[in-house]
Amino acid sequence: MTTVDERLKALQITFPDVQPPVVDGYVASFVPFVRTGNLVHFVGMRCKKDGKPWCGKAGGAITTLEGKQAARGVAIELIATLQAALGDLDKIKRIVKLMVLLNSTPNFT
């Protein structure tokens, strides 16, 4: 069986640095993750384009293809955060909850 790192490498996925958000030169009052026992909690991942927030609605200013690219970027950032929290992605046994929100036009399917 291959390791998670080997599979990510085969897919040519590299992780961004995981750092606390900075707002107007100040470090925000929250951290990218909190680990409690065997659980890791994190929230607030936003899609980015060229390092800046990617804004718009799927089915409007954002095409389906761009939406897929944005979702992929968020997924990679989530996995990078887990890597930072655990040090080894092979330690993950189960994802307990994953909630995804999509901003879309009323007729987007």
PDB file of N, CA and C in Angstrom:
ATOM      1  N   MET A   1       0.841  -1.188   0.000  1.00  0.00           N
ATOM      2  CA  MET A   1       0.000   0.000   0.000  1.00  0.00           C
ATOM      3  C   MET A   1       0.882   1.245   0.000  1.00  0.00           C
ATOM      4  N   THR A   2       0.481   2.229  -0.779  1.00  0.00           N
ATOM      5  CA  THR A   2       1.249   3.465  -0.839  1.00  0.00           C
ATOM      6  C   THR A   2       0.853   4.387   0.304  1.00  0.00           C
ATOM      7  N   THR A   3       1.772   5.268   0.639  1.00  0.00           N
ATOM      8  CA  THR A   3       1.481   6.247   1.683  1.00  0.00           C
ATOM      9  C   THR A   3       0.751   7.432   1.061  1.00  0.00           C
ATOM     10  N   VAL A   4       0.159   8.242   1.909  1.00  0.00           N
ATOM     11  CA  VAL A   4      -0.528   9.440   1.432  1.00  0.00           C
ATOM     12  C   VAL A   4       0.470  10.337   0.706  1.00  0.00           C
ATOM     13  N   ASP A   5       1.663  10.500   1.273  1.00  0.00           N
ATOM     14  CA  ASP A   5       2.675  11.354   0.643  1.00  0.00           C
ATOM     15  C   ASP A   5       3.028  10.862  -0.754  1.00  0.00           C
ATOM     16  N   GLU A   6       3.128   9.562  -0.936  1.00  0.00           N
ATOM     17  CA  GLU A   6       3.442   9.008  -2.252  1.00  0.00           C
ATOM     18  C   GLU A   6       2.319   9.280  -3.251  1.00  0.00           C
ATOM     19  N   ARG A   7       1.085   9.163  -2.790  1.00  0.00           N
ATOM     20  CA  ARG A   7      -0.053   9.436  -3.680  1.00  0.00           C
ATOM     21  C   ARG A   7      -0.128  10.916  -4.054  1.00  0.00           C
ATOM     22  N   LEU A   8       0.135  11.792  -3.084  1.00  0.00           N
ATOM     23  CA  LEU A   8       0.125  13.225  -3.376  1.00  0.00           C
ATOM     24  C   LEU A   8       1.236  13.580  -4.368  1.00  0.00           C
ATOM     25  N   LYS A   9       2.398  12.982  -4.180  1.00  0.00           N
ATOM     26  CA  LYS A   9       3.518  13.226  -5.089  1.00  0.00           C
ATOM     27  C   LYS A   9       3.180  12.748  -6.494  1.00  0.00           C
ATOM     28  N   ALA A  10       2.551  11.582  -6.621  1.00  0.00           N
ATOM     29  CA  ALA A  10       2.154  11.054  -7.928  1.00  0.00           C
ATOM     30  C   ALA A  10       1.152  11.981  -8.622  1.00  0.00           C
ATOM     31  N   LEU A  11       0.332  12.662  -7.839  1.00  0.00           N
ATOM     32  CA  LEU A  11      -0.644  13.609  -8.383  1.00  0.00           C
ATOM     33  C   LEU A  11      -0.058  15.008  -8.572  1.00  0.00           C
ATOM     34  N   GLN A  12       1.232  15.155  -8.256  1.00  0.00           N
ATOM     35  CA  GLN A  12       1.949  16.433  -8.360  1.00  0.00           C
ATOM     36  C   GLN A  12       1.283  17.532  -7.528  1.00  0.00           C
ATOM     37  N   ILE A  13       0.837  17.145  -6.334  1.00  0.00           N
ATOM     38  CA  ILE A  13       0.216  18.102  -5.418  1.00  0.00           C
ATOM     39  C   ILE A  13       1.253  18.550  -4.404  1.00  0.00           C
ATOM     40  N   THR A  14       1.452  19.844  -4.320  1.00  0.00           N
ATOM     41  CA  THR A  14       2.334  20.418  -3.300  1.00  0.00           C
ATOM     42  C   THR A  14       1.481  21.297  -2.397  1.00  0.00           C
ATOM     43  N   PHE A  15       1.881  21.375  -1.146  1.00  0.00           N
ATOM     44  CA  PHE A  15       1.102  22.112  -0.162  1.00  0.00           C
ATOM     45  C   PHE A  15       1.573  23.555  -0.023  1.00  0.00           C
ATOM     46  N   PRO A  16       0.618  24.466   0.179  1.00  0.00           N
ATOM     47  CA  PRO A  16       0.989  25.841   0.533  1.00  0.00           C
ATOM     48  C   PRO A  16       1.420  25.875   2.000  1.00  0.00           C
ATOM     49  N   ASP A  17       2.124  26.922   2.384  1.00  0.00           N
ATOM     50  CA  ASP A  17       2.472  27.094   3.795  1.00  0.00           C
ATOM     51  C   ASP A  17       1.202  27.348   4.591  1.00  0.00           C
ATOM     52  N   VAL A  18       1.131  26.775   5.783  1.00  0.00           N
ATOM     53  CA  VAL A  18      -0.014  26.991   6.667  1.00  0.00           C
ATOM     54  C   VAL A  18       0.416  27.995   7.725  1.00  0.00           C
ATOM     55  N   GLN A  19      -0.171  29.174   7.646  1.00  0.00           N
ATOM     56  CA  GLN A  19       0.163  30.245   8.579  1.00  0.00           C
ATOM     57  C   GLN A  19      -1.113  30.873   9.099  1.00  0.00           C
ATOM     58  N   PRO A  20      -1.054  31.420  10.312  1.00  0.00           N
ATOM     59  CA  PRO A  20      -2.233  32.146  10.795  1.00  0.00           C
ATOM     60  C   PRO A  20      -2.520  33.322   9.875  1.00  0.00           C
ATOM     61  N   PRO A  21      -3.789  33.633   9.626  1.00  0.00           N
ATOM     62  CA  PRO A  21      -4.116  34.769   8.766  1.00  0.00           C
ATOM     63  C   PRO A  21      -3.601  36.075   9.355  1.00  0.00           C
ATOM     64  N   VAL A  22      -3.223  36.990   8.494  1.00  0.00           N
ATOM     65  CA  VAL A  22      -2.768  38.304   8.924  1.00  0.00           C
ATOM     66  C   VAL A  22      -3.760  39.327   8.386  1.00  0.00           C
ATOM     67  N   VAL A  23      -4.230  40.189   9.266  1.00  0.00           N
ATOM     68  CA  VAL A  23      -5.180  41.217   8.883  1.00  0.00           C
ATOM     69  C   VAL A  23      -4.569  42.565   9.213  1.00  0.00           C
ATOM     70  N   ASP A  24      -4.380  43.402   8.212  1.00  0.00           N
ATOM     71  CA  ASP A  24      -3.804  44.735   8.390  1.00  0.00           C
ATOM     72  C   ASP A  24      -2.526  44.709   9.221  1.00  0.00           C
ATOM     73  N   GLY A  25      -1.660  43.716   8.955  1.00  0.00           N
ATOM     74  CA  GLY A  25      -0.378  43.667   9.636  1.00  0.00           C
ATOM     75  C   GLY A  25      -0.409  43.012  11.001  1.00  0.00           C
ATOM     76  N   TYR A  26      -1.575  42.594  11.477  1.00  0.00           N
ATOM     77  CA  TYR A  26      -1.683  41.955  12.779  1.00  0.00           C
ATOM     78  C   TYR A  26      -2.086  40.497  12.597  1.00  0.00           C
ATOM     79  N   VAL A  27      -1.535  39.633  13.429  1.00  0.00           N
ATOM     80  CA  VAL A  27      -1.938  38.234  13.385  1.00  0.00           C
ATOM     81  C   VAL A  27      -3.334  38.123  13.978  1.00  0.00           C
ATOM     82  N   ALA A  28      -4.209  37.429  13.277  1.00  0.00           N
ATOM     83  CA  ALA A  28      -5.596  37.288  13.743  1.00  0.00           C
ATOM     84  C   ALA A  28      -5.640  36.558  15.080  1.00  0.00           C
ATOM     85  N   SER A  29      -6.771  36.648  15.763  1.00  0.00           N
ATOM     86  CA  SER A  29      -6.904  36.067  17.096  1.00  0.00           C
ATOM     87  C   SER A  29      -7.295  34.602  17.059  1.00  0.00           C
ATOM     88  N   PHE A  30      -7.064  33.943  15.938  1.00  0.00           N
ATOM     89  CA  PHE A  30      -7.344  32.514  15.857  1.00  0.00           C
ATOM     90  C   PHE A  30      -6.197  31.822  15.135  1.00  0.00           C
ATOM     91  N   VAL A  31      -6.150  30.524  15.261  1.00  0.00           N
ATOM     92  CA  VAL A  31      -5.086  29.720  14.659  1.00  0.00           C
ATOM     93  C   VAL A  31      -5.698  28.844  13.567  1.00  0.00           C
ATOM     94  N   PRO A  32      -4.887  28.290  12.656  1.00  0.00           N
ATOM     95  CA  PRO A  32      -5.447  27.516  11.554  1.00  0.00           C
ATOM     96  C   PRO A  32      -6.112  26.211  11.984  1.00  0.00           C
ATOM     97  N   PHE A  33      -5.743  25.693  13.153  1.00  0.00           N
ATOM     98  CA  PHE A  33      -6.356  24.455  13.634  1.00  0.00           C
ATOM     99  C   PHE A  33      -6.192  24.366  15.143  1.00  0.00           C
ATOM    100  N   VAL A  34      -7.037  23.549  15.749  1.00  0.00           N
ATOM    101  CA  VAL A  34      -6.917  23.238  17.173  1.00  0.00           C
ATOM    102  C   VAL A  34      -6.978  21.719  17.289  1.00  0.00           C
ATOM    103  N   ARG A  35      -6.030  21.170  17.997  1.00  0.00           N
ATOM    104  CA  ARG A  35      -6.016  19.727  18.209  1.00  0.00           C
ATOM    105  C   ARG A  35      -6.420  19.442  19.648  1.00  0.00           C
ATOM    106  N   THR A  36      -7.423  18.582  19.803  1.00  0.00           N
ATOM    107  CA  THR A  36      -7.906  18.167  21.112  1.00  0.00           C
ATOM    108  C   THR A  36      -7.887  16.649  21.148  1.00  0.00           C
ATOM    109  N   GLY A  37      -6.933  16.081  21.858  1.00  0.00           N
ATOM    110  CA  GLY A  37      -6.806  14.627  21.880  1.00  0.00           C
ATOM    111  C   GLY A  37      -6.520  14.113  20.481  1.00  0.00           C
ATOM    112  N   ASN A  38      -7.384  13.213  20.010  1.00  0.00           N
ATOM    113  CA  ASN A  38      -7.221  12.642  18.675  1.00  0.00           C
ATOM    114  C   ASN A  38      -8.011  13.383  17.605  1.00  0.00           C
ATOM    115  N   LEU A  39      -8.601  14.514  17.948  1.00  0.00           N
ATOM    116  CA  LEU A  39      -9.418  15.274  16.994  1.00  0.00           C
ATOM    117  C   LEU A  39      -8.724  16.572  16.598  1.00  0.00           C
ATOM    118  N   VAL A  40      -8.872  16.937  15.328  1.00  0.00           N
ATOM    119  CA  VAL A  40      -8.365  18.212  14.823  1.00  0.00           C
ATOM    120  C   VAL A  40      -9.566  18.988  14.289  1.00  0.00           C
ATOM    121  N   HIS A  41      -9.695  20.235  14.734  1.00  0.00           N
ATOM    122  CA  HIS A  41     -10.797  21.088  14.294  1.00  0.00           C
ATOM    123  C   HIS A  41     -10.225  22.275  13.533  1.00  0.00           C
ATOM    124  N   PHE A  42     -10.839  22.587  12.401  1.00  0.00           N
ATOM    125  CA  PHE A  42     -10.474  23.808  11.698  1.00  0.00           C
ATOM    126  C   PHE A  42     -11.648  24.270  10.853  1.00  0.00           C
ATOM    127  N   VAL A  43     -11.701  25.570  10.620  1.00  0.00           N
ATOM    128  CA  VAL A  43     -12.801  26.164   9.865  1.00  0.00           C
ATOM    129  C   VAL A  43     -12.261  27.334   9.048  1.00  0.00           C
ATOM    130  N   GLY A  44     -13.107  27.828   8.187  1.00  0.00           N
ATOM    131  CA  GLY A  44     -12.813  29.087   7.528  1.00  0.00           C
ATOM    132  C   GLY A  44     -11.876  29.036   6.340  1.00  0.00           C
ATOM    133  N   MET A  45     -11.833  27.927   5.605  1.00  0.00           N
ATOM    134  CA  MET A  45     -11.010  27.883   4.408  1.00  0.00           C
ATOM    135  C   MET A  45     -11.766  28.592   3.283  1.00  0.00           C
ATOM    136  N   ARG A  46     -11.076  29.463   2.586  1.00  0.00           N
ATOM    137  CA  ARG A  46     -11.690  30.182   1.468  1.00  0.00           C
ATOM    138  C   ARG A  46     -10.874  29.924   0.222  1.00  0.00           C
ATOM    139  N   CYS A  47     -11.555  29.914  -0.905  1.00  0.00           N
ATOM    140  CA  CYS A  47     -10.814  29.705  -2.151  1.00  0.00           C
ATOM    141  C   CYS A  47     -10.026  30.970  -2.492  1.00  0.00           C
ATOM    142  N   LYS A  48      -8.897  30.737  -3.155  1.00  0.00           N
ATOM    143  CA  LYS A  48      -8.016  31.837  -3.531  1.00  0.00           C
ATOM    144  C   LYS A  48      -7.610  31.688  -4.985  1.00  0.00           C
ATOM    145  N   LYS A  49      -7.355  32.812  -5.603  1.00  0.00           N
ATOM    146  CA  LYS A  49      -6.828  32.852  -6.963  1.00  0.00           C
ATOM    147  C   LYS A  49      -5.649  33.809  -6.934  1.00  0.00           C
ATOM    148  N   ASP A  50      -4.501  33.307  -7.312  1.00  0.00           N
ATOM    149  CA  ASP A  50      -3.265  34.104  -7.255  1.00  0.00           C
ATOM    150  C   ASP A  50      -3.010  34.663  -5.856  1.00  0.00           C
ATOM    151  N   GLY A  51      -3.343  33.863  -4.829  1.00  0.00           N
ATOM    152  CA  GLY A  51      -3.082  34.247  -3.444  1.00  0.00           C
ATOM    153  C   GLY A  51      -4.084  35.201  -2.830  1.00  0.00           C
ATOM    154  N   LYS A  52      -5.087  35.607  -3.580  1.00  0.00           N
ATOM    155  CA  LYS A  52      -6.097  36.543  -3.075  1.00  0.00           C
ATOM    156  C   LYS A  52      -7.455  35.853  -3.049  1.00  0.00           C
ATOM    157  N   PRO A  53      -8.368  36.287  -2.165  1.00  0.00           N
ATOM    158  CA  PRO A  53      -9.692  35.662  -2.120  1.00  0.00           C
ATOM    159  C   PRO A  53     -10.356  35.671  -3.500  1.00  0.00           C
ATOM    160  N   TRP A  54     -10.938  34.519  -3.852  1.00  0.00           N
ATOM    161  CA  TRP A  54     -11.596  34.362  -5.140  1.00  0.00           C
ATOM    162  C   TRP A  54     -13.081  34.553  -4.908  1.00  0.00           C
ATOM    163  N   CYS A  55     -13.627  35.652  -5.367  1.00  0.00           N
ATOM    164  CA  CYS A  55     -15.011  36.015  -5.089  1.00  0.00           C
ATOM    165  C   CYS A  55     -15.879  35.877  -6.339  1.00  0.00           C
ATOM    166  N   GLY A  56     -17.119  35.573  -6.125  1.00  0.00           N
ATOM    167  CA  GLY A  56     -18.087  35.451  -7.205  1.00  0.00           C
ATOM    168  C   GLY A  56     -19.017  34.296  -6.938  1.00  0.00           C
ATOM    169  N   LYS A  57     -19.969  34.097  -7.825  1.00  0.00           N
ATOM    170  CA  LYS A  57     -20.950  33.023  -7.666  1.00  0.00           C
ATOM    171  C   LYS A  57     -20.803  32.017  -8.793  1.00  0.00           C
ATOM    172  N   ALA A  58     -20.833  30.737  -8.427  1.00  0.00           N
ATOM    173  CA  ALA A  58     -20.845  29.683  -9.433  1.00  0.00           C
ATOM    174  C   ALA A  58     -22.112  29.821 -10.264  1.00  0.00           C
ATOM    175  N   GLY A  59     -21.966  29.719 -11.558  1.00  0.00           N
ATOM    176  CA  GLY A  59     -23.106  29.922 -12.438  1.00  0.00           C
ATOM    177  C   GLY A  59     -23.273  31.374 -12.831  1.00  0.00           C
ATOM    178  N   GLY A  60     -22.450  32.233 -12.272  1.00  0.00           N
ATOM    179  CA  GLY A  60     -22.469  33.667 -12.604  1.00  0.00           C
ATOM    180  C   GLY A  60     -21.084  34.064 -13.088  1.00  0.00           C
ATOM    181  N   ALA A  61     -20.378  34.812 -12.244  1.00  0.00           N
ATOM    182  CA  ALA A  61     -19.031  35.270 -12.603  1.00  0.00           C
ATOM    183  C   ALA A  61     -18.008  34.131 -12.592  1.00  0.00           C
ATOM    184  N   ILE A  62     -18.342  33.028 -11.915  1.00  0.00           N
ATOM    185  CA  ILE A  62     -17.426  31.886 -11.838  1.00  0.00           C
ATOM    186  C   ILE A  62     -18.032  30.717 -12.616  1.00  0.00           C
ATOM    187  N   THR A  63     -17.253  30.213 -13.582  1.00  0.00           N
ATOM    188  CA  THR A  63     -17.724  29.080 -14.384  1.00  0.00           C
ATOM    189  C   THR A  63     -17.624  27.790 -13.572  1.00  0.00           C
ATOM    190  N   THR A  64     -18.241  26.730 -14.088  1.00  0.00           N
ATOM    191  CA  THR A  64     -18.155  25.432 -13.420  1.00  0.00           C
ATOM    192  C   THR A  64     -16.702  24.970 -13.343  1.00  0.00           C
ATOM    193  N   LEU A  65     -15.931  25.163 -14.418  1.00  0.00           N
ATOM    194  CA  LEU A  65     -14.519  24.777 -14.415  1.00  0.00           C
ATOM    195  C   LEU A  65     -13.742  25.561 -13.354  1.00  0.00           C
ATOM    196  N   GLU A  66     -13.984  26.859 -13.254  1.00  0.00           N
ATOM    197  CA  GLU A  66     -13.317  27.666 -12.226  1.00  0.00           C
ATOM    198  C   GLU A  66     -13.741  27.221 -10.835  1.00  0.00           C
ATOM    199  N   GLY A  67     -15.009  26.845 -10.679  1.00  0.00           N
ATOM    200  CA  GLY A  67     -15.495  26.340  -9.396  1.00  0.00           C
ATOM    201  C   GLY A  67     -14.758  25.077  -8.996  1.00  0.00           C
ATOM    202  N   LYS A  68     -14.527  24.189  -9.967  1.00  0.00           N
ATOM    203  CA  LYS A  68     -13.759  22.966  -9.686  1.00  0.00           C
ATOM    204  C   LYS A  68     -12.331  23.306  -9.267  1.00  0.00           C
ATOM    205  N   GLN A  69     -11.726  24.278  -9.939  1.00  0.00           N
ATOM    206  CA  GLN A  69     -10.364  24.701  -9.583  1.00  0.00           C
ATOM    207  C   GLN A  69     -10.340  25.289  -8.172  1.00  0.00           C
ATOM    208  N   ALA A  70     -11.346  26.085  -7.847  1.00  0.00           N
ATOM    209  CA  ALA A  70     -11.419  26.693  -6.513  1.00  0.00           C
ATOM    210  C   ALA A  70     -11.598  25.618  -5.447  1.00  0.00           C
ATOM    211  N   ALA A  71     -12.481  24.656  -5.694  1.00  0.00           N
ATOM    212  CA  ALA A  71     -12.719  23.574  -4.732  1.00  0.00           C
ATOM    213  C   ALA A  71     -11.458  22.739  -4.537  1.00  0.00           C
ATOM    214  N   ARG A  72     -10.739  22.467  -5.612  1.00  0.00           N
ATOM    215  CA  ARG A  72      -9.489  21.701  -5.518  1.00  0.00           C
ATOM    216  C   ARG A  72      -8.477  22.449  -4.650  1.00  0.00           C
ATOM    217  N   GLY A  73      -8.374  23.766  -4.859  1.00  0.00           N
ATOM    218  CA  GLY A  73      -7.445  24.564  -4.064  1.00  0.00           C
ATOM    219  C   GLY A  73      -7.776  24.531  -2.583  1.00  0.00           C
ATOM    220  N   VAL A  74      -9.061  24.623  -2.268  1.00  0.00           N
ATOM    221  CA  VAL A  74      -9.491  24.560  -0.863  1.00  0.00           C
ATOM    222  C   VAL A  74      -9.179  23.184  -0.284  1.00  0.00           C
ATOM    223  N   ALA A  75      -9.441  22.126  -1.041  1.00  0.00           N
ATOM    224  CA  ALA A  75      -9.157  20.767  -0.563  1.00  0.00           C
ATOM    225  C   ALA A  75      -7.668  20.594  -0.275  1.00  0.00           C
ATOM    226  N   ILE A  76      -6.821  21.109  -1.146  1.00  0.00           N
ATOM    227  CA  ILE A  76      -5.373  21.018  -0.924  1.00  0.00           C
ATOM    228  C   ILE A  76      -4.979  21.787   0.332  1.00  0.00           C
ATOM    229  N   GLU A  77      -5.572  22.960   0.527  1.00  0.00           N
ATOM    230  CA  GLU A  77      -5.277  23.744   1.730  1.00  0.00           C
ATOM    231  C   GLU A  77      -5.748  23.018   2.999  1.00  0.00           C
ATOM    232  N   LEU A  78      -6.901  22.350   2.928  1.00  0.00           N
ATOM    233  CA  LEU A  78      -7.382  21.567   4.067  1.00  0.00           C
ATOM    234  C   LEU A  78      -6.416  20.437   4.409  1.00  0.00           C
ATOM    235  N   ILE A  79      -5.951  19.730   3.377  1.00  0.00           N
ATOM    236  CA  ILE A  79      -5.011  18.630   3.604  1.00  0.00           C
ATOM    237  C   ILE A  79      -3.682  19.164   4.149  1.00  0.00           C
ATOM    238  N   ALA A  80      -3.246  20.315   3.647  1.00  0.00           N
ATOM    239  CA  ALA A  80      -2.011  20.935   4.155  1.00  0.00           C
ATOM    240  C   ALA A  80      -2.157  21.289   5.633  1.00  0.00           C
ATOM    241  N   THR A  81      -3.338  21.752   6.022  1.00  0.00           N
ATOM    242  CA  THR A  81      -3.583  22.083   7.429  1.00  0.00           C
ATOM    243  C   THR A  81      -3.547  20.825   8.286  1.00  0.00           C
ATOM    244  N   LEU A  82      -4.121  19.734   7.792  1.00  0.00           N
ATOM    245  CA  LEU A  82      -4.037  18.459   8.514  1.00  0.00           C
ATOM    246  C   LEU A  82      -2.587  18.006   8.648  1.00  0.00           C
ATOM    247  N   GLN A  83      -1.806  18.174   7.582  1.00  0.00           N
ATOM    248  CA  GLN A  83      -0.385  17.818   7.631  1.00  0.00           C
ATOM    249  C   GLN A  83       0.331  18.624   8.710  1.00  0.00           C
ATOM    250  N   ALA A  84       0.039  19.920   8.768  1.00  0.00           N
ATOM    251  CA  ALA A  84       0.668  20.775   9.784  1.00  0.00           C
ATOM    252  C   ALA A  84       0.244  20.360  11.191  1.00  0.00           C
ATOM    253  N   ALA A  85      -1.007  19.951  11.341  1.00  0.00           N
ATOM    254  CA  ALA A  85      -1.516  19.572  12.656  1.00  0.00           C
ATOM    255  C   ALA A  85      -0.961  18.233  13.129  1.00  0.00           C
ATOM    256  N   LEU A  86      -0.825  17.293  12.203  1.00  0.00           N
ATOM    257  CA  LEU A  86      -0.470  15.920  12.580  1.00  0.00           C
ATOM    258  C   LEU A  86       0.980  15.550  12.291  1.00  0.00           C
ATOM    259  N   GLY A  87       1.574  16.218  11.322  1.00  0.00           N
ATOM    260  CA  GLY A  87       2.934  15.873  10.939  1.00  0.00           C
ATOM    261  C   GLY A  87       3.014  14.684   9.997  1.00  0.00           C
ATOM    262  N   ASP A  88       1.981  13.857   9.950  1.00  0.00           N
ATOM    263  CA  ASP A  88       1.973  12.655   9.112  1.00  0.00           C
ATOM    264  C   ASP A  88       0.532  12.338   8.748  1.00  0.00           C
ATOM    265  N   LEU A  89       0.198  12.482   7.467  1.00  0.00           N
ATOM    266  CA  LEU A  89      -1.170  12.246   7.027  1.00  0.00           C
ATOM    267  C   LEU A  89      -1.597  10.794   7.151  1.00  0.00           C
ATOM    268  N   ASP A  90      -0.644   9.874   7.255  1.00  0.00           N
ATOM    269  CA  ASP A  90      -1.000   8.460   7.423  1.00  0.00           C
ATOM    270  C   ASP A  90      -1.589   8.177   8.807  1.00  0.00           C
ATOM    271  N   LYS A  91      -1.523   9.155   9.709  1.00  0.00           N
ATOM    272  CA  LYS A  91      -2.127   8.990  11.038  1.00  0.00           C
ATOM    273  C   LYS A  91      -3.645   9.138  11.000  1.00  0.00           C
ATOM    274  N   ILE A  92      -4.182   9.701   9.924  1.00  0.00           N
ATOM    275  CA  ILE A  92      -5.621   9.936   9.833  1.00  0.00           C
ATOM    276  C   ILE A  92      -6.358   8.610   9.702  1.00  0.00           C
ATOM    277  N   LYS A  93      -7.307   8.396  10.577  1.00  0.00           N
ATOM    278  CA  LYS A  93      -8.108   7.171  10.562  1.00  0.00           C
ATOM    279  C   LYS A  93      -9.507   7.423  10.018  1.00  0.00           C
ATOM    280  N   ARG A  94     -10.050   8.617  10.268  1.00  0.00           N
ATOM    281  CA  ARG A  94     -11.427   8.887   9.875  1.00  0.00           C
ATOM    282  C   ARG A  94     -11.660  10.393   9.825  1.00  0.00           C
ATOM    283  N   ILE A  95     -12.449  10.819   8.837  1.00  0.00           N
ATOM    284  CA  ILE A  95     -12.942  12.190   8.791  1.00  0.00           C
ATOM    285  C   ILE A  95     -14.326  12.153   9.434  1.00  0.00           C
ATOM    286  N   VAL A  96     -14.512  12.889  10.512  1.00  0.00           N
ATOM    287  CA  VAL A  96     -15.774  12.847  11.243  1.00  0.00           C
ATOM    288  C   VAL A  96     -16.815  13.749  10.601  1.00  0.00           C
ATOM    289  N   LYS A  97     -16.396  14.939  10.161  1.00  0.00           N
ATOM    290  CA  LYS A  97     -17.361  15.868   9.583  1.00  0.00           C
ATOM    291  C   LYS A  97     -16.642  16.761   8.589  1.00  0.00           C
ATOM    292  N   LEU A  98     -17.293  16.973   7.459  1.00  0.00           N
ATOM    293  CA  LEU A  98     -16.789  17.895   6.452  1.00  0.00           C
ATOM    294  C   LEU A  98     -17.989  18.640   5.910  1.00  0.00           C
ATOM    295  N   MET A  99     -17.985  19.960   6.059  1.00  0.00           N
ATOM    296  CA  MET A  99     -19.097  20.766   5.570  1.00  0.00           C
ATOM    297  C   MET A  99     -18.565  21.722   4.513  1.00  0.00           C
ATOM    298  N   VAL A 100     -19.252  21.778   3.393  1.00  0.00           N
ATOM    299  CA  VAL A 100     -18.832  22.620   2.279  1.00  0.00           C
ATOM    300  C   VAL A 100     -19.969  23.558   1.921  1.00  0.00           C
ATOM    301  N   LEU A 101     -19.641  24.830   1.727  1.00  0.00           N
ATOM    302  CA  LEU A 101     -20.624  25.819   1.313  1.00  0.00           C
ATOM    303  C   LEU A 101     -20.216  26.356  -0.051  1.00  0.00           C
ATOM    304  N   LEU A 102     -21.176  26.536  -0.925  1.00  0.00           N
ATOM    305  CA  LEU A 102     -20.923  27.034  -2.266  1.00  0.00           C
ATOM    306  C   LEU A 102     -21.817  28.229  -2.522  1.00  0.00           C
ATOM    307  N   ASN A 103     -21.214  29.324  -2.913  1.00  0.00           N
ATOM    308  CA  ASN A 103     -21.955  30.521  -3.269  1.00  0.00           C
ATOM    309  C   ASN A 103     -22.310  30.406  -4.747  1.00  0.00           C
ATOM    310  N   SER A 104     -23.605  30.323  -5.059  1.00  0.00           N
ATOM    311  CA  SER A 104     -24.012  30.132  -6.450  1.00  0.00           C
ATOM    312  C   SER A 104     -25.248  30.941  -6.767  1.00  0.00           C
ATOM    313  N   THR A 105     -25.483  31.066  -8.066  1.00  0.00           N
ATOM    314  CA  THR A 105     -26.700  31.731  -8.520  1.00  0.00           C
ATOM    315  C   THR A 105     -27.900  30.829  -8.240  1.00  0.00           C
ATOM    316  N   PRO A 106     -29.107  31.380  -8.179  1.00  0.00           N
ATOM    317  CA  PRO A 106     -30.280  30.559  -7.850  1.00  0.00           C
ATOM    318  C   PRO A 106     -30.528  29.388  -8.808  1.00  0.00           C
ATOM    319  N   ASN A 107     -30.149  29.502 -10.078  1.00  0.00           N
ATOM    320  CA  ASN A 107     -30.423  28.448 -11.049  1.00  0.00           C
ATOM    321  C   ASN A 107     -29.226  27.529 -11.289  1.00  0.00           C
ATOM    322  N   PHE A 108     -28.161  27.662 -10.507  1.00  0.00           N
ATOM    323  CA  PHE A 108     -26.970  26.827 -10.714  1.00  0.00           C
ATOM    324  C   PHE A 108     -27.246  25.398 -10.243  1.00  0.00           C
ATOM    325  N   THR A 109     -26.923  24.420 -11.089  1.00  0.00           N
ATOM    326  CA  THR A 109     -27.075  23.017 -10.683  1.00  0.00           C
ATOM    327  C   THR A 109     -25.780  22.268 -10.940  1.00  0.00           C
TER     328      THR A 109
END
